[in-house]
């Protein structure tokens, strides 16, 4: 279908060729501001000229969460002010329904963002481990109850479709599980289902493929295509610049800085070039890890023998044998719900069955000791973790600076201990030498991963508008409030926290969530060149092979979970 510019739209409407019903979005040459800002302020988006016609399949492409892509989606949600504002709103199809009634966009346009799993409560260690205990009243809420918890008028109608949708999304067998028990991928699919139940006319999905395994990606994409084709609802996806663009997408709105360029997909060749170069950056040579090829002599850090986890009749892990050695670079693979997070939670001590594996039938040996002989706080100082669960649970306290958050990494806790956030140490006190080492290490990671390594300009917390300020130096960034950082910046800070103590084992579970390309490149480069010692082992969980910083040439090992079994592949 032909794209209609502002003038063309008016002409078409006057000549009767196209009715407003055929136009989903129409924003003719407008600037976009935060509410409260005058037209003299620098716009969040400049000179937006965008028309989406019924039948076209659009995706909004831009850098990670909190960036200008988010600004476009927020504009569509009505969270930003459009100037001049089109008199009949930006959704012509809503103001001219067949019934002739105007429909409120706030009731008919909704969004699900997958850049990060939303927090269920205020965070903290309880949230971190609640998934495995499910003892709080709110944690007992099942997926089914959660689906129908909103007494939306539409739900009764929607129920007709519910079973089919739950089946397609692979959620049917999970409906009576506590919501907190769902894996990341399962939760993301559940959020799509819930959004569909509220029967929006237009559904915005930001980064819908994040955290989904290969099979589920194609299931979701084909479901979204079918829904969009049936206008039940129309779907607009937000994609990161490095994400593959689904085949059925016909048009792209590419957002860079505060400009949006809209055109048919096949015209966006430049973007393809950019994507190819990002992929190449991922395979740039790092340090030579010859030692990784001589695996048998290296110290054993973690040994699982015959380890199983089950919930009633549901067997998640069956007799797993797995060894992690010093210096290993491991990719833990498996489809959504296959038990990857569960396996790591046994190692970090967050899963109750971490303590109950009974030798000699089954054994969990961590850093040379049986699990029951190693206190959990000590375990936390030996393992650095980045994961969606940690991101969600880490408390956002006012007054906690980036420095404080990074400093919690030495002991793996959530509370900044002692002065200047370097902790008091497990033994109750640190020598001056140890304190100095910690201070030096915080500066080191800030210098290697701070904003100057991934940003040319400062980014705004709310909507990622580019500011004309100079990039924050590591010293300035260290004093900034953690809670006010964008999602991507918070992810970077949590990565620094995981690495700062040079823990023997580093677990990177979906570590790139929310980060933009420049952040990912900076983090990958650091991990490959000097960010880790040869003695540290790293386990990466990712459904995207090209997201893993190491390849076969680096001696990477792969361990795959499937149907409860685990094997090296
Ligand atoms: N309390 C529980 N009762 C029943 N099943 C549970 C419970 N807690 C977890 N599970 C199930 O354990 C399985 C493993 O979940 P886990 O989070 O380890 O998967 P994953 O491989 O990390 O998935 P993803 O790739 O989606 O993050 C899931 O199918 C989940 O529903």
XYZ file of C-alpha atoms and ligand atoms in Angstrom:
600
model
C 0.000 0.000 0.000
C 1.149 3.484 -0.933
C 2.592 5.788 1.754
C 0.648 9.018 2.115
C 2.406 12.247 3.102
C 0.590 14.983 5.050
C -0.469 16.917 1.983
C -1.286 13.763 0.055
C -3.455 12.571 2.920
C -5.500 15.751 2.910
C -5.830 15.578 -0.887
C -6.797 11.917 -0.732
C -9.368 12.572 1.934
C -10.849 15.448 -0.055
C -10.940 13.492 -3.264
C -12.586 10.601 -1.440
C -9.863 8.058 -2.211
C -8.901 7.346 1.332
C -11.029 7.759 4.399
C -9.644 8.503 7.846
C -10.618 4.938 8.695
C -7.784 3.772 6.458
C -5.173 5.793 8.274
C -3.860 4.387 11.539
C -1.341 7.101 12.476
C -0.932 10.540 10.956
C 1.551 13.058 12.326
C 2.330 15.776 9.773
C 5.542 17.739 10.438
C 5.361 18.123 14.197
C 7.872 18.498 16.986
C 7.501 16.413 20.132
C 8.155 17.768 23.641
C 7.900 16.629 27.210
C 4.741 17.885 28.890
C 5.674 21.031 30.761
C 8.352 22.038 28.252
C 7.651 25.021 26.044
C 8.090 24.942 22.276
C 11.374 26.750 22.796
C 12.847 23.766 24.666
C 14.821 21.276 22.628
C 12.318 18.764 21.247
C 12.482 15.094 22.143
C 11.704 14.334 18.484
C 12.085 16.881 15.715
C 9.976 17.339 12.603
C 8.108 14.051 12.791
C 6.303 13.419 9.508
C 4.780 9.966 9.728
C 1.747 8.291 8.267
C 0.849 4.658 8.843
C -1.856 3.365 6.548
C -4.131 0.473 7.318
C -2.556 -2.702 5.949
C 1.060 -1.558 6.252
C 3.262 -3.468 8.689
C 5.510 -1.156 10.679
C 8.371 -1.543 13.126
C 10.137 1.268 14.990
C 13.883 0.715 15.005
C 16.315 2.465 17.328
C 18.846 2.030 20.067
C 18.087 0.228 23.349
C 15.487 0.958 25.988
C 15.319 4.540 27.210
C 16.569 5.694 23.810
C 14.760 7.530 21.034
C 12.845 4.366 20.077
C 11.208 4.523 23.500
C 10.393 8.205 22.840
C 8.482 7.288 19.667
C 6.475 4.634 21.507
C 5.791 7.048 24.366
C 4.618 9.644 21.856
C 2.096 7.112 20.515
C 0.947 6.402 24.060
C 0.266 10.097 24.616
C 3.044 10.563 27.174
C 4.626 13.374 25.138
C 3.228 16.594 23.701
C 2.978 16.914 19.914
C 3.183 20.397 18.441
C 1.308 21.367 16.390
C -1.180 18.831 17.584
C -3.360 17.375 14.793
C -6.904 18.614 15.614
C -8.447 15.153 15.429
C -5.558 13.437 17.189
C -2.837 11.273 15.714
C -5.006 8.174 15.245
C -7.498 8.998 12.452
C -8.895 5.434 12.493
C -9.997 5.832 16.107
C -11.891 9.034 15.526
C -13.906 7.632 12.674
C -15.132 4.194 13.682
C -18.035 2.669 11.775
C -20.265 3.680 14.693
C -19.148 7.265 14.102
C -17.970 7.553 17.692
C -14.666 8.992 18.794
C -12.640 6.476 20.773
C -10.163 7.482 23.431
C -6.623 6.410 22.417
C -5.700 5.841 26.055
C -8.249 3.004 26.143
C -7.438 1.553 22.737
C -3.683 1.898 22.379
C -1.565 -0.147 24.766
C 2.031 -1.186 25.074
C 4.006 -4.122 26.413
C 7.711 -3.501 26.838
C 10.082 -6.431 26.978
C 13.257 -4.482 27.466
C 13.007 -5.545 31.112
C 10.654 -7.729 33.106
C 8.649 -5.371 35.342
C 9.136 -5.517 39.076
C 6.287 -6.963 41.090
C 7.147 -5.067 44.249
C 9.784 -2.920 45.813
C 12.673 -5.264 45.078
C 15.214 -6.668 47.528
C 16.505 -10.118 48.241
C 13.051 -11.457 49.003
C 11.905 -10.715 45.453
C 15.103 -12.252 44.166
C 14.391 -15.622 45.703
C 10.568 -15.495 45.964
C 10.261 -17.391 42.723
C 11.468 -20.565 44.343
C 9.535 -20.222 47.591
C 6.182 -18.744 46.540
C 5.070 -18.289 50.136
C 3.791 -14.722 50.181
C 0.087 -14.342 49.499
C 0.702 -12.236 46.369
C 3.194 -14.814 45.150
C 0.486 -17.488 45.129
C -1.439 -15.704 42.379
C -1.553 -18.054 39.438
C -1.097 -17.119 35.824
C -4.819 -17.714 35.210
C -5.851 -15.475 38.128
C -3.483 -12.788 36.952
C -4.976 -12.901 33.454
C -8.447 -12.092 34.728
C -7.505 -9.899 37.665
C -8.568 -6.709 35.873
C -12.302 -6.445 35.678
C -12.208 -5.044 32.176
C -15.579 -5.111 30.428
C -14.020 -6.783 27.451
C -12.749 -9.779 29.325
C -15.877 -11.893 28.939
C -15.677 -11.556 25.177
C -11.990 -12.055 25.228
C -12.339 -15.275 27.190
C -13.664 -16.923 24.040
C -10.298 -16.510 22.454
C -8.338 -17.120 25.598
C -7.869 -20.876 25.300
C -6.686 -20.667 21.705
C -4.250 -17.887 22.460
C -2.915 -19.630 25.580
C -2.378 -22.757 23.512
C -0.596 -20.922 20.693
C 1.645 -19.138 23.165
C 2.553 -22.418 24.905
C 1.004 -21.285 28.184
C -1.877 -23.728 28.568
C -0.028 -26.110 30.889
C 1.286 -23.244 32.982
C -2.007 -21.489 33.775
C -2.268 -22.857 37.286
C 1.353 -22.185 38.253
C 2.140 -19.239 40.515
C 3.002 -16.272 38.319
C 6.386 -15.884 39.993
C 7.337 -19.449 39.023
C 7.321 -18.706 35.297
C 10.598 -18.475 33.439
C 11.539 -15.242 31.682
C 10.384 -16.395 28.269
C 7.145 -17.789 29.724
C 6.503 -14.483 31.530
C 7.043 -12.525 28.343
C 4.573 -14.672 26.425
C 2.092 -14.289 29.307
C 2.381 -10.518 29.089
C 1.469 -10.616 25.400
C -1.559 -12.785 26.215
C -2.676 -10.413 28.952
C -2.296 -7.397 26.682
C -4.437 -9.111 24.040
C -7.172 -9.799 26.585
C -7.740 -6.091 27.054
C -8.600 -5.965 23.323
C -6.671 -2.889 22.232
C -7.068 -1.528 18.708
C -3.341 -0.897 18.469
C -0.761 -2.883 20.425
C 2.793 -1.580 20.733
C 5.332 -4.269 21.566
C 8.792 -3.027 22.498
C 11.495 -5.609 21.807
C 9.075 -8.570 21.785
C 11.801 -11.065 20.869
C 14.026 -10.342 23.873
C 14.574 -13.469 25.930
C 12.646 -15.759 23.576
C 14.132 -18.976 22.257
C 14.311 -19.653 18.504
C 11.072 -21.665 18.311
C 9.070 -19.215 20.368
C 10.392 -16.305 18.339
C 8.865 -17.660 15.148
C 5.618 -18.644 16.927
C 5.227 -15.131 18.362
C 6.107 -13.458 15.067
C 3.610 -15.497 13.127
C 0.918 -14.904 15.787
C 1.582 -11.155 15.693
C 1.450 -11.201 11.896
C -1.932 -12.959 11.929
C -3.352 -10.661 14.583
C -2.122 -7.595 12.721
C -3.522 -8.834 9.392
C -6.909 -9.324 11.080
C -6.570 -5.873 12.772
C -7.279 -7.657 16.004
C -5.274 -5.763 17.146
C -2.954 -3.843 14.829
C 0.621 -4.344 15.970
C 3.628 -2.018 15.848
C 6.906 -3.480 17.072
C 9.877 -1.687 18.599
C 13.187 -3.289 17.583
C 16.774 -2.582 18.503
C 19.007 -1.636 15.585
C 20.797 -4.970 15.900
C 17.593 -7.086 15.915
C 16.615 -8.960 12.764
C 13.605 -7.365 11.095
C 10.774 -9.919 10.636
C 10.004 -10.807 7.013
C 6.438 -9.571 7.162
C 7.398 -6.056 8.211
C 6.876 -3.739 5.227
C 7.895 -0.348 6.663
C 10.433 0.946 9.147
C 10.509 4.065 11.279
C 14.210 4.411 12.029
C 14.948 6.709 14.955
C 18.351 8.219 15.515
C 19.064 10.999 17.967
C 15.849 13.044 17.763
C 15.039 12.375 14.114
C 12.703 9.746 12.738
C 12.999 8.554 9.171
C 10.064 6.564 7.818
C 10.142 4.470 4.673
C 9.509 1.030 3.148
C 11.794 -1.641 4.548
C 13.551 -2.413 1.281
C 14.766 1.184 1.089
C 16.551 0.992 4.417
C 19.802 -0.425 3.114
C 22.018 1.709 5.312
C 20.569 0.063 8.382
C 21.543 -3.364 7.087
C 25.117 -2.164 6.717
C 25.047 -0.857 10.291
C 23.725 -4.181 11.565
C 26.409 -6.149 9.737
C 29.103 -3.987 11.282
C 27.720 -4.565 14.785
C 27.859 -8.306 14.234
C 31.447 -8.009 13.076
C 32.382 -6.057 16.172
C 31.221 -9.032 18.184
C 33.754 -11.277 16.522
C 36.699 -8.928 16.683
C 39.751 -10.683 18.048
C 40.189 -10.484 21.763
C 42.999 -11.886 23.843
C 44.195 -15.314 22.882
C 42.759 -17.787 25.332
C 45.123 -20.663 24.667
C 44.711 -21.859 28.213
C 41.050 -22.573 27.513
C 41.972 -25.361 25.169
C 43.881 -27.191 27.892
C 40.800 -27.663 29.957
C 41.515 -30.829 31.941
C 44.227 -29.348 34.211
C 42.318 -26.314 35.369
C 40.891 -26.018 38.865
C 37.309 -27.221 39.307
C 35.114 -24.387 40.620
C 31.695 -25.981 40.451
C 30.707 -29.608 40.220
C 27.154 -30.858 39.973
C 26.696 -34.593 40.270
C 23.340 -36.176 39.652
C 21.484 -32.967 40.524
C 17.694 -32.867 40.070
C 14.958 -30.304 40.659
C 11.264 -31.040 40.448
C 8.018 -29.413 41.505
C 5.526 -32.180 42.228
C 5.313 -34.163 38.996
C 7.075 -31.438 36.960
C 10.716 -32.479 36.581
C 12.736 -29.440 35.604
C 16.273 -30.833 35.975
C 17.011 -34.580 35.851
C 20.294 -35.999 37.110
C 22.473 -33.200 35.819
C 26.257 -33.647 35.768
C 28.144 -30.446 35.049
C 31.631 -29.170 35.792
C 32.792 -25.558 35.590
C 36.569 -25.030 35.643
C 38.649 -21.926 36.260
C 38.986 -19.991 33.004
C 35.974 -21.618 31.319
C 33.951 -19.568 28.867
C 30.596 -21.365 28.827
C 27.390 -20.827 26.920
C 24.437 -22.338 28.810
C 21.772 -23.129 26.225
C 18.193 -24.385 26.273
C 14.728 -23.291 25.250
C 12.470 -21.139 27.431
C 11.572 -23.012 30.611
C 14.308 -25.639 30.146
C 15.820 -24.854 33.568
C 18.808 -22.574 32.872
C 17.943 -20.012 35.539
C 17.043 -22.813 37.947
C 20.432 -24.433 37.396
C 22.263 -21.170 38.090
C 20.115 -20.491 41.167
C 21.332 -23.783 42.645
C 24.889 -22.548 42.209
C 24.224 -19.085 43.644
C 22.371 -20.570 46.619
C 19.108 -18.806 45.785
C 17.193 -22.044 45.213
C 16.126 -23.919 48.385
C 17.108 -27.223 46.789
C 20.632 -25.866 46.636
C 20.943 -27.182 50.206
C 18.951 -30.344 49.891
C 20.864 -32.283 47.251
C 21.723 -35.353 49.253
C 25.124 -36.998 48.820
C 26.219 -39.547 47.702
C 23.215 -39.841 45.381
C 23.491 -36.255 44.399
C 26.114 -33.640 45.130
C 26.757 -29.952 44.650
C 30.373 -28.939 45.172
C 31.144 -25.237 45.043
C 34.693 -23.879 45.193
C 36.025 -27.125 46.619
C 33.440 -27.493 49.349
C 30.113 -29.214 49.694
C 27.287 -26.656 49.303
C 26.118 -27.103 52.897
C 29.585 -26.115 54.143
C 29.778 -22.818 52.369
C 27.757 -19.918 53.810
C 25.538 -18.106 51.294
C 27.121 -14.660 51.968
C 30.525 -16.105 51.108
C 29.077 -17.644 47.978
C 27.813 -14.207 46.939
C 31.309 -12.771 47.146
C 32.673 -15.587 44.973
C 30.064 -15.278 42.228
C 29.271 -12.146 40.187
C 25.788 -12.172 38.701
C 23.878 -10.161 36.124
C 20.384 -11.427 35.324
C 16.853 -10.163 34.662
C 15.967 -11.321 38.198
C 18.798 -9.286 39.684
C 17.902 -6.253 37.566
C 14.331 -6.416 38.825
C 15.166 -7.075 42.443
C 18.007 -4.611 42.896
C 16.583 -1.871 45.129
C 16.201 1.585 43.607
C 16.882 3.669 46.711
C 17.117 7.409 46.486
C 20.549 8.510 47.515
C 22.300 5.401 46.203
C 24.953 6.484 43.728
C 26.472 4.544 40.851
C 29.603 4.203 43.014
C 27.573 2.696 45.875
C 25.913 0.165 43.568
C 29.191 -0.943 42.005
C 30.668 -1.215 45.522
C 27.991 -3.715 46.602
C 29.531 -6.134 44.106
C 32.429 -7.084 46.388
C 30.114 -8.844 48.804
C 27.278 -9.455 46.345
C 24.704 -7.783 48.590
C 22.162 -5.084 47.888
C 23.144 -2.674 50.621
C 26.028 -0.302 50.351
C 28.192 -1.052 53.392
C 30.641 1.240 55.057
C 31.869 4.549 53.830
C 32.155 5.280 50.133
C 30.371 2.050 49.294
C 33.384 -0.243 49.412
C 31.943 -2.472 52.122
C 33.290 -3.641 55.424
C 34.195 -7.105 54.208
C 32.975 -10.493 55.289
C 35.300 -10.736 58.233
C 33.835 -7.548 59.645
C 36.620 -5.243 58.552
C 39.077 -4.637 55.791
C 42.746 -3.766 56.003
C 43.760 -0.461 54.455
C 45.327 -2.409 51.641
C 42.104 -4.302 50.924
C 40.068 -1.102 51.040
C 42.486 0.555 48.639
C 42.234 -2.438 46.277
C 38.467 -2.108 46.291
C 38.605 1.630 45.618
C 41.069 1.069 42.764
C 38.904 -1.659 41.288
C 35.782 0.539 41.329
C 37.699 3.238 39.432
C 39.049 0.626 37.047
C 35.633 -0.697 36.008
C 34.216 2.830 35.837
C 37.066 3.814 33.527
C 36.633 0.727 31.351
C 32.836 0.703 31.189
C 31.784 4.287 32.013
C 29.726 6.516 29.672
C 32.813 7.772 27.806
C 33.188 4.231 26.400
C 29.667 4.112 24.932
C 28.258 7.590 24.639
C 29.143 10.653 22.645
C 26.517 12.683 24.427
C 24.716 12.336 27.751
C 21.365 10.541 27.683
C 18.289 11.641 29.496
C 16.764 9.195 31.969
C 13.144 9.525 30.863
C 13.179 9.296 27.149
C 16.722 9.190 26.005
C 16.801 12.546 24.309
C 20.252 13.603 23.312
C 21.541 16.462 25.395
C 24.186 18.850 24.287
C 26.144 18.216 27.482
C 29.592 16.657 27.486
C 29.743 12.945 28.283
C 29.971 12.269 31.998
C 33.509 11.418 33.078
C 33.935 8.300 35.256
C 34.277 10.639 38.264
C 30.999 12.405 37.493
C 29.193 9.197 36.578
C 30.260 7.649 39.907
C 28.368 10.335 41.835
C 25.193 10.097 39.741
C 22.062 8.636 41.279
C 21.566 5.004 40.194
C 17.775 5.259 40.263
C 17.880 8.112 37.730
C 19.936 6.250 35.148
C 18.236 4.888 32.005
C 17.506 1.143 31.832
C 20.577 0.577 29.658
C 22.835 2.562 31.996
C 21.538 0.627 35.007
C 22.358 -2.603 33.174
C 25.893 -1.321 32.570
C 26.281 -0.422 36.252
C 25.049 -3.865 37.315
C 27.594 -5.430 34.947
C 30.337 -3.352 36.614
C 29.007 -4.577 39.984
C 29.280 -8.216 38.855
C 32.866 -7.769 37.677
C 34.312 -5.397 40.271
C 35.337 -7.995 42.867
C 37.016 -10.214 40.245
C 34.850 -13.148 41.446
C 35.963 -16.650 40.544
C 32.695 -17.262 38.725
C 30.727 -14.714 36.656
C 27.162 -15.508 35.564
C 25.826 -13.359 32.723
C 22.142 -14.138 32.168
C 20.607 -12.049 29.345
C 23.185 -9.434 30.140
C 22.517 -7.164 27.143
C 18.842 -6.487 27.960
C 18.078 -2.807 27.628
C 21.569 -1.867 26.429
C 22.069 -0.049 23.149
C 24.609 -1.127 20.515
C 27.374 1.135 21.784
C 27.008 -0.213 25.330
C 27.004 -3.807 24.094
C 30.122 -3.169 22.021
C 31.920 -1.532 24.984
C 30.944 -4.350 27.346
C 31.900 -7.113 24.903
C 35.212 -5.482 24.170
C 35.983 -5.217 27.895
C 34.984 -8.825 28.552
C 37.190 -10.017 25.700
C 40.152 -7.794 26.424
C 41.260 -7.517 30.017
C 37.910 -7.480 31.832
C 38.463 -11.018 33.095
C 41.468 -12.951 34.256
C 42.315 -16.422 32.964
C 41.347 -17.819 36.365
C 37.803 -16.488 36.276
C 35.073 -18.665 34.742
C 32.106 -17.141 32.911
C 28.724 -18.662 32.100
C 26.638 -16.779 29.534
C 22.930 -17.404 29.025
C 21.576 -16.069 25.759
C 19.185 -17.303 23.106
C 21.244 -15.481 20.475
C 24.502 -17.205 19.589
C 26.012 -13.973 18.232
C 25.436 -12.214 21.570
C 27.937 -14.470 23.321
C 31.276 -12.626 23.527
C 33.323 -15.750 22.812
C 33.231 -18.198 19.921
C 34.664 -21.576 19.060
C 38.071 -20.027 18.344
C 38.160 -18.789 21.924
C 37.566 -22.311 23.191
C 33.964 -21.692 24.275
C 32.123 -24.680 25.714
C 28.399 -25.215 25.327
C 26.132 -26.960 27.804
C 22.560 -27.598 26.677
C 19.450 -28.345 28.746
C 16.661 -30.216 27.025
C 13.707 -32.022 28.549
C 15.402 -31.894 31.957
C 18.628 -33.489 30.674
C 21.867 -31.602 30.312
C 24.805 -32.333 28.039
C 27.844 -30.685 26.507
C 27.255 -29.932 22.835
N 7.136 -23.467 41.760
C 7.141 -24.033 40.550
N 6.236 -24.960 40.213
C 6.234 -25.526 38.988
N 7.109 -25.221 38.012
C 8.028 -24.302 38.293
C 8.107 -23.668 39.566
N 9.144 -22.809 39.531
C 9.694 -22.921 38.302
N 9.003 -23.803 37.557
C 9.277 -24.193 36.154
O 10.639 -24.491 36.008
C 10.980 -24.368 34.634
C 12.380 -23.807 34.504
O 12.402 -22.393 34.652
P 13.728 -21.564 34.372
O 13.460 -20.156 34.718
O 14.877 -22.225 35.028
O 13.852 -21.697 32.800
P 14.883 -21.003 31.836
O 15.556 -22.079 31.063
O 15.762 -20.063 32.585
O 13.881 -20.206 30.869
P 13.992 -18.814 30.087
O 14.848 -19.053 28.883
O 12.581 -18.548 29.679
O 14.538 -17.792 31.026
C 9.873 -23.517 33.992
O 9.100 -24.322 33.124
C 9.065 -23.052 35.167
O 7.710 -22.867 34.842
